[in-house]
Amino acid sequence: MVQGYVQIAIFVVVLVALVKPLGIYLARVLNNERVFLTPVFGPIERGAYRLLRVKPEAEGQDWKQYARSLVIFSLLFWILLYLILRTQGIQPFNPEGFHSGPWDLSFNTTSSFITNTNWQYYGGETTLTYFAQMAGLAVQNFVSAAVGIAVLAALIRGIVSRSGKSLGNFWHDLVRILLYVLLPISIVGALFLVSQGVIQNLSHATVIHTLSGGTQILAQGPVASQEVIKELGTNGGGFFNVNSSYPFENPSGLTNFVEMLLILVIPAALTYTYGRMVGSQRQGWAIFSAMFVLFIIGVVVVYIAEQHGSPAQHAAGLHTAAFDGSTGGNMEGKDQRFGIANTSLWTAITTVTSCGAVNGAFESLTGIGGAVPFANLGFSEVVFGGVGAGLYGMLLYVLLAVFIGGLMVGRTPEYLGKKIGAREIKLVSLGVLFTPLAVLLSAGAASATELGKRSLYAGINPTGFSENLYAYMSQANNNGSAWAGYTGFIQPHPPGNVGAFGITFADLLGGFVLITARFAPILFVLAVAGALAGKRVSPAGLGTMRTDNPTFVFLLIGIVILVGALTFFPAILLGPISNGLTGRLF
Amino acid sequence: MTPDDQQDTTTLAPDPEPEQRHAATSSERHRSRSLFDWEILRPAMIESVRKLDPRVQVRNPVMFVVEVGAVVTTVAWLIQAFGGESLGGGHQPAWFSFTITVWLWLTVIFANLAEAMAEGRGRAQAASLRAMRSETTAKMRDGGEKPASELTRGDVVVVEAGETIPGDGTVIEGIASVDESAITGESAPVIREAGGDRSAVTGGTKVLSDRIVVEITQEPGGSFLDRMIGLVEGAERRKTPNEIALGILLAAMTLIFMFVVVSLRPFALFANTELSETTLIALLVALIPTTIGALLSAIGIAGMDRLVRRNVLALSGRAVEASGDCDVLLLDKTGTITLGNREATEFIPMPGVSEEELAGAAQMSSLADETPEGRSIVVLAKEKFNIREHDFNGHEPTFVPFTAETRMSGVDYDGTQLRKGAGDAIAEWIATEGGHAPPELRSELDRIGREGGTPLAVARDERVLGVVYLKDIVKEGMKARFDQLRAMGIRTIMVTGDNKLTAAKIAEEAGVDDFLAEATPERKLELIKEQQADGRLIAMTGDGTNDAPALAQADVGVAMNTGTQAAREAGNMVDLDSNPTKLIEIVEVGKQLLITRGALTTFSIANDVAKYFAILPAMFATTWAAGGDNGPLHSLNVMNLGTPESAILSAIIFNALIIPLLIPLSLRGVRYRAIGATALLRRNLLIYGLGGLIVPFVGIKLIDLVVHNLLGA
């Protein structure tokens, strides 16, 4: 176990070391300052503005205009992706001759990728053409991530703004985030992954003869280019069905390390960016600390639980203690290459962020270990969270903590000098509560109906319950990871498309949840930004509650845990916790 | 120690007969009243049942949800009572549904009781106020009479000794001593005269001597007394901004818990577990923030009540809240920071004059000087040299009063002229009399000025005898007060008409953060606007008409009751005691109001954890069980509660009982401590956050011991 902790510690140290330099860089990009890549991408940037017919410097947008641009942009890309998914039969780069899946699957997949979720009711290598993967999904992975960061930038500007209602310009933010952040890192990252053995080709699947005499089909494709942005943009949609546990996506311990870093680095660095943009690094570090504490608790709990093994394993008399040559613990659903520590770490990383890429099987986690992904989703993905989305979600929690704490020090609550009034609290409440409401309603509806139960793989037991609950938590929080079997396998797929799982009910309910739980909070966040923009700033004094000290970090952690726990505790009890408390095997 | 603190420590005192209460006086209004005064409790209990009216409840979403829940469980119990199954399944016994139902209704009633008690306390105050508003008849100046209640703005009435002033107004003629004890509780009469800053009179107060002509400035029903009554009764209560914001948050939390409970039914059915409606509603009521929801309006009413008890009339709850937010207090030097008046502290004779000679001359020249400064000279002379009366050698003295032109006063007797006054005025006078001032005079005058004092020169005929050192005396305890304010994060700015030198000296001595010297109303207004432009909230007190613009501009303007009508209308609070340091107490009341709400909200939310641990293991005791055994979730019964029924019941009983237990706290308010925001937050988080986590575990366990063991449930 010590070795495992050392590996986790090394990862954490590298991550923390990257927070400041990347945070400064991101702040320069969002503040429209010159960065070292400006000479390279400057001409493209200016070309893009000409093409979009915007003069970003001149055209500041208020929250409604910003939101309108964002919605129109997302809608256009929704239509584009849907058309791509519907026209697979006539596409180039389709060596396997795939047809399109059912329309409701396309609806779900489109909604999933437009919302930075990448929930997949399909197996990539058996469903999608290379064209759809590249021109459809990979493009979405870039732009949906950029949208998340743009919303955060708008919110920060609303918090900071002392005059006027401008939150910046959506098109401007989008272009700069894509050109200066996501693209360059992805290019370098993809080249690195190729060097480590991740494939990047347009070939037909290869059939090989294994040592044991059988035959195996090895899927091929342009993987590396999609792999990087899958992690960097906290998207999570694998090229292959088994995601990053497949060697062509994640060949070695080193790539595993880099991929984990790619998932977490932007959400973590954005806290520094935040501190820089609001003019107080301590504010950024306070939020980072709250996130960090919750993250580390999650990692440690999963690791201990997985290393300890499940009660069912103990009841069955299985040997779970480590001995020479074996890590012991619960190795079910984990890849030997990564072991328990790195799978536990990845599990926590991919669920605190809204990434959802996996390198092991969640359904095989122990009950208590499995409760951690549930809890992370239950916190509405604000512990680092998705790129941009995590921090803007956390800022809503910050405002909530400021309100309750502010009352307790006897002043009208204020954040960074701006008074939090009824309008802000209304919007914050709606923003914070929308996602949990969407989860409870959809998971409740699905668990109550026969249509919903058809998607279950494990049947009527705690594991089946987890599958159902997790499916809607994951989609509502735009995570995209799954409790394995929640797919149904009964969708009537057309010939040439065997990977199109999912059933109409789940596709449509999920798609609806995906879209509303992504865009409703975004609109509330932008409205909060609009409400805060131009508010008068009062100077801080001794009587002002500070939001950059340990007491506030403690309060913030408490509020995040309480809201998440109070909302989902009963449901999580019936799923993973039940599994963790009984020796019966479900 | 505030008056309220004292009051809450009093025990249940026997109450005066109702007849006595009827003739309530102001002193009775200020009498400390026990929290659970039967006189207030009895009508409040009746009122709390009357408030079950859904039209009343719907204004409070949290308690409305509880009431609707109680209706549903009542129906569920009735169905069982007539032999039906428990609604929603679950096979629960009828007594369980019945007991839950009773406690749900009690929860609503306790909430109503809190509100009714707060209102009742206010109403008791109002009743004593109303007793003074006995119908008086106003004598109009142009002849004729009119009932006081029909007086309108602009009416001019005459009030003579022994009569009650019929309405709020301004004295436009005459001077009178007025007994304002009905309003202020202060028995010493005050002087009210036409013109100047002491011209405002209040309806219901009594003229003791002389005759005044008053121009009425109120509309019918809009008098001070009416407003006070309306405020303390809660009739005029409008929700304050923070209360509205908190209300939204509580409603949002109620909404999410409704979804939690609604979704729990399909979840439970998935796990093959039947939950009765009664159980689900019990869980819902336990989770939604009923504690703060029940006490929220009581806290607001009690806050207003606390201000009125301190003899401050706030014209809106918004102003009370704003006072808690103040960053800067503007305090007038005179009367607030220093004792109203300068005092003579030293006689400084010129060369060739003995100190006693100077003291004697100064005393004689001040005999007719009724100003406090003049009197303090007489006092000092008596203390130092035992100089008492003077016989003026049998000659009739002629006193020369102070005029703005001569800037001197004094006395002439037997051909001798004694004068005292400002240094340069005396020097000038000496020159016209043919003498000339010694050089020591100038140096002494300068020295005293530098030290922040005021020099008064004394001269006999053409000779300067010396200088009287008048000093501003900083009130005792002011420095500690300002330190306290600084710890609260509030800056104090002293405002004075003195020159910079003097002002700086006193500012330093008093320990204020800043000062505005040579203040004029315009400069005061400018200062306020400057501070506000930096985002600060300003509180100030004022009494004169020329304070009115500043009072109106300040975020919290406390007008003195002795002040002019213009000042009273410009401010958003009136201090009936006309005590400028009251501002500090007002700030504390404002802060207390918010802290109490925040603390109880935190407590309410933190309570949910224990309730979950009581109710959920009970609900899912047999879920996912093999055969008839206990299921895995049974092991979460960490409190080891007796049975599922007693566990749920205990949580609900705790949830209901905590409301009356916290009524005293909500009426009294959480004590504010000037320890800085971070320390205060840490403290309140520990008490109400951590306490809120732990207390219900203990409470529910204890209740379960009673319910399970004694009652056998």
Short mmCIF file of N, CA, C and O in Angstrom, two decimals, chain A residues 433-474:
data_model
loop_
_atom_site.label_atom_id
_atom_site.label_comp_id
_atom_site.label_asym_id
_atom_site.label_seq_id
_atom_site.Cartn_x
_atom_site.Cartn_y
_atom_site.Cartn_z
N LEU A 433 -29.45 23.62 -7.43
CA LEU A 433 -30.41 22.53 -7.22
C LEU A 433 -30.90 21.88 -8.51
O LEU A 433 -31.48 20.81 -8.48
N PHE A 434 -30.65 22.55 -9.64
CA PHE A 434 -31.24 22.01 -10.87
C PHE A 434 -30.75 20.60 -11.17
O PHE A 434 -31.53 19.70 -11.46
N THR A 435 -29.43 20.42 -11.09
CA THR A 435 -28.87 19.12 -11.44
C THR A 435 -29.37 18.01 -10.51
O THR A 435 -29.82 16.97 -10.99
N PRO A 436 -29.31 18.20 -9.17
CA PRO A 436 -29.88 17.16 -8.30
C PRO A 436 -31.35 16.86 -8.60
O PRO A 436 -31.76 15.70 -8.61
N LEU A 437 -32.12 17.91 -8.88
CA LEU A 437 -33.53 17.68 -9.21
C LEU A 437 -33.66 16.81 -10.45
O LEU A 437 -34.45 15.87 -10.49
N ALA A 438 -32.84 17.12 -11.48
CA ALA A 438 -32.90 16.35 -12.71
C ALA A 438 -32.54 14.89 -12.44
O ALA A 438 -33.17 13.97 -12.98
N VAL A 439 -31.55 14.68 -11.58
CA VAL A 439 -31.14 13.31 -11.26
C VAL A 439 -32.28 12.56 -10.58
O VAL A 439 -32.66 11.46 -10.98
N LEU A 440 -32.84 13.18 -9.52
CA LEU A 440 -33.85 12.48 -8.73
C LEU A 440 -35.07 12.15 -9.58
O LEU A 440 -35.62 11.05 -9.51
N LEU A 441 -35.47 13.12 -10.40
CA LEU A 441 -36.66 12.88 -11.22
C LEU A 441 -36.43 11.79 -12.25
O LEU A 441 -37.24 10.87 -12.38
N SER A 442 -35.31 11.87 -12.98
CA SER A 442 -35.09 10.91 -14.05
C SER A 442 -34.78 9.52 -13.49
O SER A 442 -35.33 8.52 -13.96
N ALA A 443 -33.92 9.47 -12.47
CA ALA A 443 -33.58 8.15 -11.90
C ALA A 443 -34.81 7.54 -11.24
O ALA A 443 -35.03 6.33 -11.33
N GLY A 444 -35.62 8.38 -10.59
CA GLY A 444 -36.85 7.88 -9.99
C GLY A 444 -37.79 7.32 -11.04
O GLY A 444 -38.31 6.21 -10.91
N ALA A 445 -37.98 8.09 -12.10
CA ALA A 445 -38.88 7.65 -13.17
C ALA A 445 -38.38 6.35 -13.79
O ALA A 445 -39.14 5.42 -14.04
N ALA A 446 -37.06 6.28 -14.03
CA ALA A 446 -36.52 5.09 -14.68
C ALA A 446 -36.60 3.87 -13.79
O ALA A 446 -36.85 2.76 -14.25
N SER A 447 -36.43 4.08 -12.46
CA SER A 447 -36.44 2.91 -11.59
C SER A 447 -37.87 2.42 -11.34
O SER A 447 -38.08 1.29 -10.93
N ALA A 448 -38.83 3.30 -11.59
CA ALA A 448 -40.22 2.91 -11.30
C ALA A 448 -40.87 2.20 -12.47
O ALA A 448 -41.88 1.54 -12.31
N THR A 449 -40.31 2.37 -13.65
CA THR A 449 -41.01 1.86 -14.83
C THR A 449 -40.34 0.62 -15.40
O THR A 449 -39.13 0.45 -15.28
N GLU A 450 -41.15 -0.19 -16.04
CA GLU A 450 -40.61 -1.38 -16.71
C GLU A 450 -39.65 -0.98 -17.82
O GLU A 450 -38.62 -1.60 -18.03
N LEU A 451 -39.98 0.12 -18.52
CA LEU A 451 -39.11 0.59 -19.60
C LEU A 451 -37.72 0.90 -19.07
O LEU A 451 -36.71 0.63 -19.71
N GLY A 452 -37.72 1.51 -17.87
CA GLY A 452 -36.43 1.85 -17.29
C GLY A 452 -35.68 0.61 -16.88
O GLY A 452 -34.46 0.49 -17.07
N LYS A 453 -36.40 -0.33 -16.30
CA LYS A 453 -35.72 -1.54 -15.79
C LYS A 453 -35.13 -2.39 -16.90
O LYS A 453 -34.23 -3.19 -16.67
N ARG A 454 -35.62 -2.21 -18.11
CA ARG A 454 -35.09 -3.01 -19.22
C ARG A 454 -33.62 -2.71 -19.49
O ARG A 454 -32.92 -3.49 -20.09
N SER A 455 -33.20 -1.53 -19.09
CA SER A 455 -31.80 -1.18 -19.35
C SER A 455 -30.85 -1.83 -18.35
O SER A 455 -29.65 -1.76 -18.51
N LEU A 456 -31.40 -2.42 -17.29
CA LEU A 456 -30.54 -2.98 -16.25
C LEU A 456 -29.81 -4.21 -16.74
O LEU A 456 -30.34 -4.99 -17.52
N TYR A 457 -28.61 -4.37 -16.25
CA TYR A 457 -27.85 -5.56 -16.57
C TYR A 457 -27.83 -6.49 -15.36
O TYR A 457 -28.01 -7.68 -15.47
N ALA A 458 -27.66 -5.89 -14.17
CA ALA A 458 -27.46 -6.71 -12.97
C ALA A 458 -28.77 -7.21 -12.38
O ALA A 458 -28.76 -8.09 -11.53
N GLY A 459 -29.88 -6.64 -12.79
CA GLY A 459 -31.16 -7.10 -12.25
C GLY A 459 -31.59 -6.28 -11.05
O GLY A 459 -31.05 -5.21 -10.75
N ILE A 460 -32.60 -6.81 -10.33
CA ILE A 460 -33.18 -6.08 -9.20
C ILE A 460 -32.38 -6.38 -7.95
O ILE A 460 -32.67 -7.32 -7.22
N ASN A 461 -31.39 -5.62 -7.71
CA ASN A 461 -30.55 -5.76 -6.52
C ASN A 461 -29.76 -4.46 -6.35
O ASN A 461 -29.90 -3.56 -7.19
N PRO A 462 -28.97 -4.33 -5.30
CA PRO A 462 -28.26 -3.05 -5.10
C PRO A 462 -27.41 -2.66 -6.30
O PRO A 462 -27.32 -1.48 -6.63
N THR A 463 -26.81 -3.64 -6.95
CA THR A 463 -25.98 -3.30 -8.10
C THR A 463 -26.85 -2.76 -9.25
O THR A 463 -26.48 -1.77 -9.90
N GLY A 464 -27.97 -3.41 -9.47
CA GLY A 464 -28.89 -2.91 -10.48
C GLY A 464 -29.38 -1.52 -10.13
O GLY A 464 -29.50 -0.64 -10.99
N PHE A 465 -29.64 -1.31 -8.86
CA PHE A 465 -30.08 0.01 -8.41
C PHE A 465 -29.00 1.04 -8.72
O PHE A 465 -29.28 2.14 -9.21
N SER A 466 -27.75 0.66 -8.43
CA SER A 466 -26.64 1.57 -8.71
C SER A 466 -26.55 1.88 -10.19
O SER A 466 -26.29 3.03 -10.58
N GLU A 467 -26.72 0.87 -11.03
CA GLU A 467 -26.64 1.09 -12.47
C GLU A 467 -27.60 2.18 -12.91
O GLU A 467 -27.25 3.12 -13.62
N ASN A 468 -28.83 2.04 -12.43
CA ASN A 468 -29.88 2.98 -12.82
C ASN A 468 -29.59 4.39 -12.29
O ASN A 468 -29.60 5.36 -13.03
N LEU A 469 -29.30 4.45 -10.99
CA LEU A 469 -29.05 5.77 -10.38
C LEU A 469 -27.84 6.43 -11.01
O LEU A 469 -27.86 7.61 -11.38
N TYR A 470 -26.78 5.64 -11.20
CA TYR A 470 -25.54 6.22 -11.72
C TYR A 470 -25.73 6.71 -13.14
O TYR A 470 -25.17 7.74 -13.54
N ALA A 471 -26.52 5.99 -13.92
CA ALA A 471 -26.73 6.39 -15.31
C ALA A 471 -27.25 7.82 -15.36
O ALA A 471 -26.78 8.64 -16.15
N TYR A 472 -28.21 8.14 -14.50
CA TYR A 472 -28.81 9.48 -14.59
C TYR A 472 -27.98 10.51 -13.84
O TYR A 472 -27.95 11.68 -14.22
N MET A 473 -27.29 10.09 -12.79
CA MET A 473 -26.36 11.02 -12.15
C MET A 473 -25.27 11.41 -13.13
O MET A 473 -24.88 12.57 -13.24
N SER A 474 -24.78 10.43 -13.84
CA SER A 474 -23.67 10.66 -14.76
C SER A 474 -24.12 11.57 -15.91
O SER A 474 -23.41 12.50 -16.28
#
